[in-house]
Structure formats: C-alpha cells, structure tokens
C-alpha cells in the first residue's frame, strides 16, 4: 500500500463578491478575528479583505453567543488571532454556508507521494489521505500523481469512489499493469 497525502500549502482564498468593486476574491491575510462583547453575549467575526480593492468585510463566526458557552482556550485564540483557529474556522463548512462563500483552493495545496515507484510489481494499491479538506477530483489527482493521461487513468485504475466527483474524504485505488 502506497500512502499519498493531500495537504494545504497555505490558506485558500474565498470566492466572495466585494460590495465595492465586485471582485470575487477575498483573503484572510495574516488572519484576524474581531470580538465584540455585549453584556453576556459575544459576537465573533473573521475579517477578510478583498484582494482587488482591499475593502475589509466581516464573516460571522459566532452571533450573540453566551460568553459561558465558549471554551476559555477558544476565546483566548480569538483574542490572540491564533493562526490555527483562523485555519480551522475558515475551513469549517458551516462558516462558508452561513456567510455564503466558497473556498478557492487553486495553488493552495499539494500532493505528497513517495518519490520511488516500486517497479515491476502490479497491481499497486494506493491510499489517499486528506490532511486538509481540499476538494479534488480523483481522476485528476491520480493522473497528476502517476503522470498518466486521463484515458490511461480510466483504463488502468480501479477505485472505490467515483473518479469524476470531487471529494475531500480519503479513498483508495488500485493501479493495474499498463500495456
Ligand atoms: Zn473590492
């Protein structure tokens, strides 16, 4: 079994329309939260910036949530703009749904595959693991990872998930001998 790992190389951009310039790309930049206390309730936002005009907008992370419902470490993380908390909130599908954006993963991830291909022994089984929830089409990932054409992928790969449907859940496939 050969291990392949899909991981992010940076945070993805957001496909989010700017109300000023109509550009559709925003970034979390260095990653900043804003916390606003209102009595015993807290609002938490993640700030994002339009890559075109620089306008800042706020994505709702928590909306009037009782202070006592927060884990103290989480609250510290919001105040300290903890990069890991920025990443985990940005990649949480709930944030995207609530704030109506999608993630733009182009050039924000890589495939780590063992450099040496054990020669001559077929079939070969490969297990793909996702260290980050990057949506990829299995057929493209496999073609890229093995240096095969898409028609070769369709001919030589046996896969437990549909090859054309984007996924960010681990899967495995078998490479049959060519020729
Ligand atoms: Zn803009």
Short mmCIF file of N, CA and C and ligand atoms in Angstrom, two decimals:
data_model
loop_
_atom_site.label_atom_id
_atom_site.label_comp_id
_atom_site.label_asym_id
_atom_site.label_seq_id
_atom_site.Cartn_x
_atom_site.Cartn_y
_atom_site.Cartn_z
N UNK A 1 0.84 -1.21 0.00
CA UNK A 1 0.00 0.00 0.00
C UNK A 1 0.87 1.25 0.00
N UNK A 2 0.69 2.11 -1.00
CA UNK A 2 1.44 3.36 -1.07
C UNK A 2 0.60 4.48 -0.46
N UNK A 3 1.22 5.28 0.44
CA UNK A 3 0.46 6.39 1.01
C UNK A 3 0.61 7.68 0.20
N UNK A 4 -0.49 8.32 -0.12
CA UNK A 4 -0.47 9.66 -0.71
C UNK A 4 -1.17 10.58 0.28
N UNK A 5 -0.64 11.79 0.42
CA UNK A 5 -1.27 12.74 1.34
C UNK A 5 -1.54 14.05 0.61
N UNK A 6 -2.79 14.51 0.69
CA UNK A 6 -3.17 15.82 0.14
C UNK A 6 -3.16 16.80 1.30
N UNK A 7 -2.37 17.89 1.16
CA UNK A 7 -2.34 18.87 2.25
C UNK A 7 -2.27 20.28 1.69
N UNK A 8 -2.72 21.21 2.51
CA UNK A 8 -2.70 22.60 2.04
C UNK A 8 -1.30 23.16 2.18
N UNK A 9 -0.94 24.10 1.31
CA UNK A 9 0.35 24.78 1.40
C UNK A 9 0.14 26.17 1.98
N UNK A 10 -1.08 26.67 1.92
CA UNK A 10 -1.44 27.95 2.53
C UNK A 10 -2.95 27.93 2.70
N UNK A 11 -3.51 29.01 3.23
CA UNK A 11 -4.96 29.06 3.33
C UNK A 11 -5.54 29.38 1.96
N UNK A 12 -6.66 28.78 1.61
CA UNK A 12 -7.28 29.10 0.32
C UNK A 12 -7.87 30.51 0.32
N UNK A 13 -8.04 31.07 -0.86
CA UNK A 13 -8.77 32.33 -0.98
C UNK A 13 -10.26 32.03 -0.85
N UNK A 14 -11.06 33.09 -0.73
CA UNK A 14 -12.51 32.91 -0.66
C UNK A 14 -13.12 33.49 -1.93
N UNK A 15 -14.05 32.76 -2.50
CA UNK A 15 -14.83 33.31 -3.60
C UNK A 15 -16.02 34.03 -2.97
N UNK A 16 -15.87 35.34 -2.88
CA UNK A 16 -16.85 36.16 -2.15
C UNK A 16 -16.90 37.51 -2.84
N UNK A 17 -18.09 37.91 -3.26
CA UNK A 17 -18.19 39.14 -4.05
C UNK A 17 -18.04 40.37 -3.17
N UNK A 18 -17.17 41.28 -3.61
CA UNK A 18 -16.94 42.54 -2.89
C UNK A 18 -18.08 43.50 -3.19
N UNK A 19 -18.62 44.15 -2.14
CA UNK A 19 -19.74 45.07 -2.37
C UNK A 19 -19.28 46.37 -3.01
N UNK A 20 -17.99 46.65 -2.95
CA UNK A 20 -17.47 47.88 -3.54
C UNK A 20 -17.07 47.70 -5.00
N UNK A 21 -16.17 46.76 -5.26
CA UNK A 21 -15.57 46.69 -6.60
C UNK A 21 -16.06 45.49 -7.39
N UNK A 22 -16.90 44.66 -6.79
CA UNK A 22 -17.48 43.50 -7.47
C UNK A 22 -16.48 42.39 -7.78
N UNK A 23 -15.26 42.53 -7.31
CA UNK A 23 -14.29 41.44 -7.44
C UNK A 23 -14.82 40.24 -6.66
N UNK A 24 -14.40 39.05 -7.04
CA UNK A 24 -14.94 37.87 -6.35
C UNK A 24 -13.88 37.07 -5.63
N UNK A 25 -12.87 37.77 -5.13
CA UNK A 25 -11.80 37.06 -4.44
C UNK A 25 -11.40 37.82 -3.18
N UNK A 26 -11.38 37.09 -2.06
CA UNK A 26 -11.02 37.71 -0.78
C UNK A 26 -10.01 36.81 -0.07
N UNK A 27 -9.27 37.42 0.85
CA UNK A 27 -8.25 36.68 1.58
C UNK A 27 -8.37 36.94 3.08
N UNK A 28 -7.97 35.96 3.88
CA UNK A 28 -7.92 36.19 5.32
C UNK A 28 -6.62 36.90 5.69
N UNK A 29 -5.71 37.05 4.73
CA UNK A 29 -4.44 37.72 5.01
C UNK A 29 -3.71 37.04 6.15
N UNK A 30 -3.24 37.83 7.09
CA UNK A 30 -2.49 37.26 8.21
C UNK A 30 -3.44 36.61 9.24
N UNK A 31 -4.75 36.84 9.08
CA UNK A 31 -5.72 36.16 9.92
C UNK A 31 -6.07 36.94 11.18
N UNK A 32 -7.22 37.63 11.13
CA UNK A 32 -7.63 38.41 12.30
C UNK A 32 -9.09 38.17 12.64
N UNK A 33 -9.35 38.04 13.94
CA UNK A 33 -10.73 37.97 14.44
C UNK A 33 -11.10 39.32 15.04
N UNK A 34 -12.38 39.58 15.12
CA UNK A 34 -12.85 40.69 15.93
C UNK A 34 -13.89 40.14 16.90
N UNK A 35 -13.72 40.48 18.17
CA UNK A 35 -14.63 40.00 19.21
C UNK A 35 -15.33 41.21 19.81
N UNK A 36 -16.63 41.14 19.91
CA UNK A 36 -17.40 42.25 20.47
C UNK A 36 -18.31 41.71 21.58
N UNK A 37 -18.12 42.27 22.80
CA UNK A 37 -18.92 41.81 23.93
C UNK A 37 -20.13 42.73 24.09
N UNK A 38 -21.27 42.11 24.32
CA UNK A 38 -22.49 42.86 24.52
C UNK A 38 -23.19 42.24 25.73
N UNK A 39 -22.85 42.76 26.93
CA UNK A 39 -23.34 42.10 28.14
C UNK A 39 -22.72 40.73 28.24
N UNK A 40 -23.57 39.71 28.36
CA UNK A 40 -23.06 38.35 28.50
C UNK A 40 -23.01 37.64 27.14
N UNK A 41 -23.21 38.40 26.08
CA UNK A 41 -23.21 37.80 24.74
C UNK A 41 -21.99 38.26 23.95
N UNK A 42 -21.51 37.37 23.10
CA UNK A 42 -20.34 37.70 22.28
C UNK A 42 -20.65 37.53 20.80
N UNK A 43 -20.15 38.49 20.03
CA UNK A 43 -20.10 38.32 18.58
C UNK A 43 -18.64 38.09 18.21
N UNK A 44 -18.40 37.15 17.33
CA UNK A 44 -17.04 36.92 16.84
C UNK A 44 -17.09 36.92 15.32
N UNK A 45 -16.20 37.70 14.72
CA UNK A 45 -16.10 37.72 13.27
C UNK A 45 -14.69 37.37 12.84
N UNK A 46 -14.59 36.81 11.64
CA UNK A 46 -13.30 36.62 10.98
C UNK A 46 -13.22 37.69 9.89
N UNK A 47 -12.14 38.47 9.92
CA UNK A 47 -12.02 39.56 8.95
C UNK A 47 -11.37 39.05 7.66
N UNK A 48 -11.94 39.45 6.54
CA UNK A 48 -11.34 39.11 5.24
C UNK A 48 -11.22 40.39 4.42
N UNK A 49 -10.31 40.36 3.46
CA UNK A 49 -10.00 41.56 2.68
C UNK A 49 -10.15 41.23 1.20
N UNK A 50 -10.79 42.13 0.47
CA UNK A 50 -10.90 41.99 -0.98
C UNK A 50 -9.49 42.06 -1.57
N UNK A 51 -9.12 41.10 -2.43
CA UNK A 51 -7.75 41.11 -2.97
C UNK A 51 -7.58 42.22 -4.00
N UNK A 52 -8.70 42.76 -4.49
CA UNK A 52 -8.62 43.77 -5.54
C UNK A 52 -8.57 45.19 -4.96
N UNK A 53 -9.50 45.54 -4.07
CA UNK A 53 -9.53 46.93 -3.57
C UNK A 53 -9.17 47.04 -2.09
N UNK A 54 -9.02 45.90 -1.40
CA UNK A 54 -8.58 45.95 0.00
C UNK A 54 -9.69 46.18 1.00
N UNK A 55 -10.93 46.30 0.54
CA UNK A 55 -12.03 46.51 1.48
C UNK A 55 -12.13 45.32 2.45
N UNK A 56 -12.31 45.64 3.72
CA UNK A 56 -12.43 44.58 4.74
C UNK A 56 -13.89 44.25 4.96
N UNK A 57 -14.21 42.96 5.03
CA UNK A 57 -15.55 42.57 5.47
C UNK A 57 -15.45 41.56 6.59
N UNK A 58 -16.59 41.38 7.28
CA UNK A 58 -16.62 40.54 8.46
C UNK A 58 -17.46 39.30 8.18
N UNK A 59 -16.89 38.15 8.48
CA UNK A 59 -17.65 36.91 8.38
C UNK A 59 -18.08 36.51 9.78
N UNK A 60 -19.36 36.22 9.94
CA UNK A 60 -19.87 35.86 11.26
C UNK A 60 -19.40 34.46 11.66
N UNK A 61 -18.68 34.41 12.80
CA UNK A 61 -18.27 33.12 13.36
C UNK A 61 -19.23 32.73 14.48
N UNK A 62 -19.47 33.68 15.40
CA UNK A 62 -20.47 33.48 16.45
C UNK A 62 -21.35 34.72 16.50
N UNK A 63 -22.62 34.49 16.64
CA UNK A 63 -23.59 35.58 16.62
C UNK A 63 -24.34 35.59 17.96
N UNK A 64 -24.04 36.58 18.79
CA UNK A 64 -24.69 36.71 20.09
C UNK A 64 -24.71 35.38 20.86
N UNK A 65 -23.51 34.84 21.05
CA UNK A 65 -23.40 33.57 21.77
C UNK A 65 -23.07 33.86 23.22
N UNK A 66 -23.70 33.14 24.18
CA UNK A 66 -23.42 33.37 25.61
C UNK A 66 -21.93 33.16 25.90
N UNK A 67 -21.34 34.10 26.66
CA UNK A 67 -19.91 34.01 26.97
C UNK A 67 -19.57 32.65 27.58
N UNK A 68 -20.46 32.17 28.47
CA UNK A 68 -20.13 30.93 29.17
C UNK A 68 -20.16 29.71 28.24
N UNK A 69 -20.69 29.86 27.03
CA UNK A 69 -20.71 28.71 26.12
C UNK A 69 -19.35 28.52 25.42
N UNK A 70 -18.41 29.48 25.64
CA UNK A 70 -17.11 29.38 24.98
C UNK A 70 -16.11 28.63 25.85
N UNK A 71 -15.36 27.77 25.23
CA UNK A 71 -14.19 27.17 25.86
C UNK A 71 -13.17 28.31 26.05
N UNK A 72 -12.63 28.49 27.28
CA UNK A 72 -11.69 29.61 27.52
C UNK A 72 -10.51 29.62 26.54
N UNK A 73 -10.02 28.44 26.18
CA UNK A 73 -8.88 28.37 25.26
C UNK A 73 -9.29 28.90 23.88
N UNK A 74 -10.52 28.57 23.48
CA UNK A 74 -11.03 29.05 22.19
C UNK A 74 -11.14 30.58 22.21
N UNK A 75 -11.66 31.09 23.32
CA UNK A 75 -11.83 32.54 23.44
C UNK A 75 -10.47 33.25 23.40
N UNK A 76 -9.48 32.68 24.11
CA UNK A 76 -8.12 33.23 24.04
C UNK A 76 -7.62 33.23 22.60
N UNK A 77 -7.91 32.16 21.89
CA UNK A 77 -7.49 32.03 20.49
C UNK A 77 -8.07 33.13 19.62
N UNK A 78 -9.34 33.49 19.86
CA UNK A 78 -9.96 34.58 19.09
C UNK A 78 -9.28 35.90 19.41
N UNK A 79 -8.98 36.13 20.70
CA UNK A 79 -8.35 37.39 21.07
C UNK A 79 -6.92 37.48 20.54
N UNK A 80 -6.24 36.32 20.46
CA UNK A 80 -4.83 36.32 20.05
C UNK A 80 -4.66 36.10 18.54
N UNK A 81 -5.77 36.00 17.80
CA UNK A 81 -5.72 35.72 16.37
C UNK A 81 -4.87 34.48 16.08
N UNK A 82 -5.11 33.43 16.87
CA UNK A 82 -4.37 32.19 16.73
C UNK A 82 -4.49 31.64 15.29
N UNK A 83 -3.35 31.49 14.58
CA UNK A 83 -3.41 31.06 13.17
C UNK A 83 -4.12 29.71 12.98
N UNK A 84 -3.97 28.80 13.95
CA UNK A 84 -4.64 27.51 13.80
C UNK A 84 -6.15 27.64 13.92
N UNK A 85 -6.57 28.56 14.76
CA UNK A 85 -8.00 28.80 14.92
C UNK A 85 -8.55 29.50 13.66
N UNK A 86 -7.76 30.41 13.09
CA UNK A 86 -8.15 31.05 11.83
C UNK A 86 -8.37 29.97 10.76
N UNK A 87 -7.40 29.05 10.65
CA UNK A 87 -7.50 28.00 9.64
C UNK A 87 -8.70 27.10 9.91
N UNK A 88 -8.89 26.70 11.16
CA UNK A 88 -9.97 25.75 11.42
C UNK A 88 -11.34 26.41 11.21
N UNK A 89 -11.46 27.70 11.53
CA UNK A 89 -12.74 28.36 11.28
C UNK A 89 -12.97 28.57 9.79
N UNK A 90 -11.92 28.99 9.07
CA UNK A 90 -12.07 29.23 7.63
C UNK A 90 -12.46 27.94 6.90
N UNK A 91 -11.89 26.81 7.32
CA UNK A 91 -12.13 25.55 6.62
C UNK A 91 -13.38 24.84 7.11
N UNK A 92 -14.05 25.40 8.10
CA UNK A 92 -15.28 24.80 8.60
C UNK A 92 -16.42 25.09 7.62
N UNK A 93 -17.01 24.05 7.03
CA UNK A 93 -18.06 24.26 6.02
C UNK A 93 -19.23 25.11 6.55
N UNK A 94 -19.42 25.08 7.87
CA UNK A 94 -20.51 25.85 8.47
C UNK A 94 -20.30 27.35 8.26
N UNK A 95 -19.05 27.81 8.36
CA UNK A 95 -18.75 29.24 8.17
C UNK A 95 -19.05 29.64 6.72
N UNK A 96 -18.67 28.77 5.80
CA UNK A 96 -18.90 29.06 4.38
C UNK A 96 -20.39 29.13 4.07
N UNK A 97 -21.13 28.21 4.65
CA UNK A 97 -22.58 28.19 4.40
C UNK A 97 -23.25 29.43 4.98
N UNK A 98 -22.88 29.73 6.21
CA UNK A 98 -23.50 30.85 6.90
C UNK A 98 -23.19 32.18 6.23
N UNK A 99 -21.98 32.31 5.68
CA UNK A 99 -21.56 33.58 5.10
C UNK A 99 -21.54 33.57 3.57
N UNK A 100 -22.05 32.50 2.99
CA UNK A 100 -22.23 32.40 1.54
C UNK A 100 -20.98 32.66 0.72
N UNK A 101 -19.93 31.89 1.02
CA UNK A 101 -18.75 31.94 0.14
C UNK A 101 -18.31 30.51 -0.13
N UNK A 102 -17.47 30.35 -1.13
CA UNK A 102 -16.84 29.05 -1.35
C UNK A 102 -15.33 29.28 -1.26
N UNK A 103 -14.61 28.20 -1.01
CA UNK A 103 -13.15 28.30 -0.92
C UNK A 103 -12.55 28.08 -2.29
N UNK A 104 -11.53 28.85 -2.59
CA UNK A 104 -10.82 28.74 -3.86
C UNK A 104 -9.46 28.09 -3.57
N UNK A 105 -9.37 26.79 -3.88
CA UNK A 105 -8.18 26.02 -3.48
C UNK A 105 -7.07 26.06 -4.52
N UNK A 106 -7.26 26.81 -5.61
CA UNK A 106 -6.22 26.79 -6.65
C UNK A 106 -4.86 27.19 -6.09
N UNK A 107 -3.86 26.39 -6.37
CA UNK A 107 -2.47 26.65 -5.96
C UNK A 107 -2.31 26.80 -4.45
N UNK A 108 -3.21 26.18 -3.70
CA UNK A 108 -3.13 26.29 -2.24
C UNK A 108 -2.89 24.92 -1.61
N UNK A 109 -2.60 23.92 -2.43
CA UNK A 109 -2.40 22.59 -1.86
C UNK A 109 -1.37 21.83 -2.70
N UNK A 110 -0.93 20.69 -2.14
CA UNK A 110 -0.03 19.84 -2.89
C UNK A 110 -0.30 18.38 -2.55
N UNK A 111 0.21 17.52 -3.40
CA UNK A 111 0.12 16.07 -3.17
C UNK A 111 1.50 15.59 -2.76
N UNK A 112 1.57 14.96 -1.58
CA UNK A 112 2.82 14.32 -1.16
C UNK A 112 2.72 12.84 -1.48
N UNK A 113 3.52 12.40 -2.45
CA UNK A 113 3.52 10.99 -2.84
C UNK A 113 4.95 10.50 -2.74
N UNK A 114 5.15 9.23 -2.37
CA UNK A 114 6.52 8.72 -2.29
C UNK A 114 7.20 8.86 -3.65
N UNK A 115 8.45 9.35 -3.66
CA UNK A 115 9.12 9.58 -4.94
C UNK A 115 9.40 8.29 -5.70
N UNK A 116 9.69 7.23 -4.98
CA UNK A 116 10.07 5.99 -5.67
C UNK A 116 8.83 5.14 -5.95
N UNK A 117 8.71 4.74 -7.19
CA UNK A 117 7.61 3.88 -7.58
C UNK A 117 8.17 2.48 -7.63
N UNK A 118 7.66 1.57 -6.78
CA UNK A 118 8.23 0.21 -6.81
C UNK A 118 8.01 -0.42 -8.19
N UNK A 119 9.08 -0.60 -8.91
CA UNK A 119 8.96 -1.01 -10.32
C UNK A 119 8.55 -2.47 -10.49
N UNK A 120 7.79 -2.69 -11.52
CA UNK A 120 7.56 -4.06 -11.97
C UNK A 120 6.51 -4.86 -11.24
N UNK A 121 6.06 -4.38 -10.10
CA UNK A 121 5.10 -5.19 -9.34
C UNK A 121 3.69 -4.63 -9.49
N UNK A 122 2.86 -5.31 -10.20
CA UNK A 122 1.48 -4.89 -10.40
C UNK A 122 0.54 -5.95 -9.88
N UNK A 123 -0.66 -5.59 -9.49
CA UNK A 123 -1.13 -4.20 -9.36
C UNK A 123 -0.57 -3.53 -8.11
N UNK A 124 -0.68 -2.20 -8.06
CA UNK A 124 -0.23 -1.43 -6.90
C UNK A 124 -1.45 -0.77 -6.27
N UNK A 125 -1.50 -0.83 -4.96
CA UNK A 125 -2.60 -0.23 -4.22
C UNK A 125 -2.12 1.10 -3.62
N UNK A 126 -2.91 2.14 -3.79
CA UNK A 126 -2.57 3.46 -3.25
C UNK A 126 -3.69 3.93 -2.34
N UNK A 127 -3.31 4.45 -1.17
CA UNK A 127 -4.30 5.00 -0.26
C UNK A 127 -4.10 6.52 -0.16
N UNK A 128 -5.16 7.27 -0.44
CA UNK A 128 -5.09 8.73 -0.40
C UNK A 128 -5.69 9.22 0.91
N UNK A 129 -4.92 10.04 1.63
CA UNK A 129 -5.36 10.60 2.91
C UNK A 129 -5.40 12.12 2.75
N UNK A 130 -6.40 12.75 3.34
CA UNK A 130 -6.51 14.21 3.28
C UNK A 130 -6.13 14.81 4.63
N UNK A 131 -4.99 15.51 4.67
CA UNK A 131 -4.60 16.21 5.88
C UNK A 131 -5.43 17.48 6.04
N UNK A 132 -5.95 17.99 4.92
CA UNK A 132 -6.82 19.17 4.92
C UNK A 132 -7.96 18.91 3.94
N UNK A 133 -9.11 19.54 4.18
CA UNK A 133 -10.28 19.22 3.34
C UNK A 133 -10.24 19.89 1.96
N UNK A 134 -9.27 19.52 1.15
CA UNK A 134 -9.14 20.08 -0.20
C UNK A 134 -9.99 19.24 -1.15
N UNK A 135 -10.98 19.84 -1.82
CA UNK A 135 -11.78 19.02 -2.74
C UNK A 135 -11.02 18.76 -4.05
N UNK A 136 -10.81 17.48 -4.35
CA UNK A 136 -10.11 17.13 -5.60
C UNK A 136 -10.92 16.09 -6.36
N UNK A 137 -10.78 16.12 -7.68
CA UNK A 137 -11.35 15.06 -8.50
C UNK A 137 -10.35 13.91 -8.52
N UNK A 138 -10.78 12.70 -8.07
CA UNK A 138 -9.82 11.58 -8.04
C UNK A 138 -9.11 11.37 -9.38
N UNK A 139 -9.83 11.48 -10.51
CA UNK A 139 -9.17 11.19 -11.80
C UNK A 139 -8.04 12.18 -12.07
N UNK A 140 -8.23 13.44 -11.69
CA UNK A 140 -7.17 14.43 -11.92
C UNK A 140 -6.00 14.21 -10.98
N UNK A 141 -6.33 13.93 -9.71
CA UNK A 141 -5.27 13.71 -8.72
C UNK A 141 -4.42 12.50 -9.13
N UNK A 142 -5.08 11.44 -9.56
CA UNK A 142 -4.36 10.22 -9.92
C UNK A 142 -3.52 10.44 -11.17
N UNK A 143 -4.09 11.12 -12.17
CA UNK A 143 -3.35 11.42 -13.39
C UNK A 143 -2.10 12.23 -13.06
N UNK A 144 -2.27 13.22 -12.19
CA UNK A 144 -1.16 14.08 -11.78
C UNK A 144 -0.12 13.27 -10.98
N UNK A 145 -0.60 12.47 -10.05
CA UNK A 145 0.32 11.74 -9.16
C UNK A 145 1.10 10.65 -9.87
N UNK A 146 0.50 10.06 -10.89
CA UNK A 146 1.15 8.95 -11.59
C UNK A 146 1.73 9.37 -12.93
N UNK A 147 1.44 10.60 -13.36
CA UNK A 147 1.91 11.04 -14.67
C UNK A 147 1.23 10.27 -15.79
N UNK A 148 -0.04 9.98 -15.61
CA UNK A 148 -0.80 9.25 -16.64
C UNK A 148 -1.76 10.20 -17.33
N UNK A 149 -2.17 9.85 -18.55
CA UNK A 149 -3.23 10.61 -19.22
C UNK A 149 -4.56 10.20 -18.60
N UNK A 150 -5.58 11.02 -18.83
CA UNK A 150 -6.88 10.68 -18.23
C UNK A 150 -7.44 9.39 -18.80
N UNK A 151 -7.17 9.14 -20.09
CA UNK A 151 -7.70 7.88 -20.66
C UNK A 151 -6.99 6.68 -20.04
N UNK A 152 -5.68 6.84 -19.73
CA UNK A 152 -4.97 5.76 -19.05
C UNK A 152 -5.53 5.54 -17.64
N UNK A 153 -5.86 6.65 -16.98
CA UNK A 153 -6.44 6.53 -15.64
C UNK A 153 -7.73 5.71 -15.72
N UNK A 154 -8.58 6.05 -16.68
CA UNK A 154 -9.86 5.35 -16.80
C UNK A 154 -9.64 3.86 -17.11
N UNK A 155 -8.58 3.56 -17.85
CA UNK A 155 -8.33 2.17 -18.27
C UNK A 155 -7.65 1.36 -17.16
N UNK A 156 -6.76 2.01 -16.41
CA UNK A 156 -5.89 1.23 -15.51
C UNK A 156 -6.23 1.33 -14.03
N UNK A 157 -7.15 2.21 -13.68
CA UNK A 157 -7.42 2.44 -12.25
C UNK A 157 -8.74 1.79 -11.84
N UNK A 158 -8.66 1.07 -10.74
CA UNK A 158 -9.88 0.59 -10.09
C UNK A 158 -9.97 1.36 -8.77
N UNK A 159 -11.09 2.05 -8.60
CA UNK A 159 -11.20 2.98 -7.48
C UNK A 159 -12.50 2.72 -6.74
N UNK A 160 -12.48 2.88 -5.40
CA UNK A 160 -13.71 2.63 -4.64
C UNK A 160 -14.65 3.83 -4.62
N UNK A 161 -14.26 4.97 -5.17
CA UNK A 161 -15.18 6.11 -5.24
C UNK A 161 -15.28 6.56 -6.70
N UNK A 162 -16.36 7.31 -7.05
CA UNK A 162 -16.47 7.78 -8.43
C UNK A 162 -15.27 8.67 -8.80
N UNK A 163 -14.68 8.41 -9.96
CA UNK A 163 -13.44 9.09 -10.34
C UNK A 163 -13.63 10.57 -10.67
N UNK A 164 -14.84 10.94 -11.09
CA UNK A 164 -15.04 12.30 -11.60
C UNK A 164 -15.63 13.23 -10.54
N UNK A 165 -16.05 12.69 -9.40
CA UNK A 165 -16.74 13.53 -8.42
C UNK A 165 -15.76 14.06 -7.37
N UNK A 166 -15.70 15.40 -7.19
CA UNK A 166 -14.75 15.95 -6.21
C UNK A 166 -15.01 15.39 -4.82
N UNK A 167 -13.93 15.08 -4.12
CA UNK A 167 -14.05 14.56 -2.77
C UNK A 167 -12.92 15.12 -1.91
N UNK A 168 -13.14 15.18 -0.61
CA UNK A 168 -12.04 15.50 0.30
C UNK A 168 -12.02 14.49 1.44
N UNK A 169 -12.57 13.31 1.11
CA UNK A 169 -12.58 12.20 2.05
C UNK A 169 -11.61 11.16 1.51
N UNK A 170 -10.85 10.55 2.40
CA UNK A 170 -9.86 9.57 1.98
C UNK A 170 -10.46 8.46 1.13
N UNK A 171 -9.65 7.94 0.20
CA UNK A 171 -10.10 6.82 -0.63
C UNK A 171 -8.88 6.03 -1.06
N UNK A 172 -9.12 4.89 -1.66
CA UNK A 172 -8.01 4.05 -2.12
C UNK A 172 -8.29 3.64 -3.55
N UNK A 173 -7.21 3.33 -4.30
CA UNK A 173 -7.39 2.84 -5.66
C UNK A 173 -6.27 1.87 -6.00
N UNK A 174 -6.50 1.11 -7.05
CA UNK A 174 -5.53 0.11 -7.49
C UNK A 174 -5.09 0.47 -8.91
N UNK A 175 -3.78 0.45 -9.13
CA UNK A 175 -3.24 0.69 -10.47
C UNK A 175 -2.94 -0.66 -11.09
N UNK A 176 -3.60 -0.95 -12.21
CA UNK A 176 -3.35 -2.21 -12.91
C UNK A 176 -2.16 -2.03 -13.85
N UNK A 177 -1.55 -3.13 -14.25
CA UNK A 177 -0.42 -3.07 -15.18
C UNK A 177 -0.85 -2.40 -16.48
N UNK A 178 0.07 -1.64 -17.09
CA UNK A 178 -0.25 -0.98 -18.36
C UNK A 178 -0.06 -1.96 -19.52
N UNK A 179 -0.12 -1.43 -20.73
CA UNK A 179 0.16 -2.26 -21.92
C UNK A 179 -1.09 -2.88 -22.49
ZN1 LIG B 1 -13.16 45.04 -3.69
#
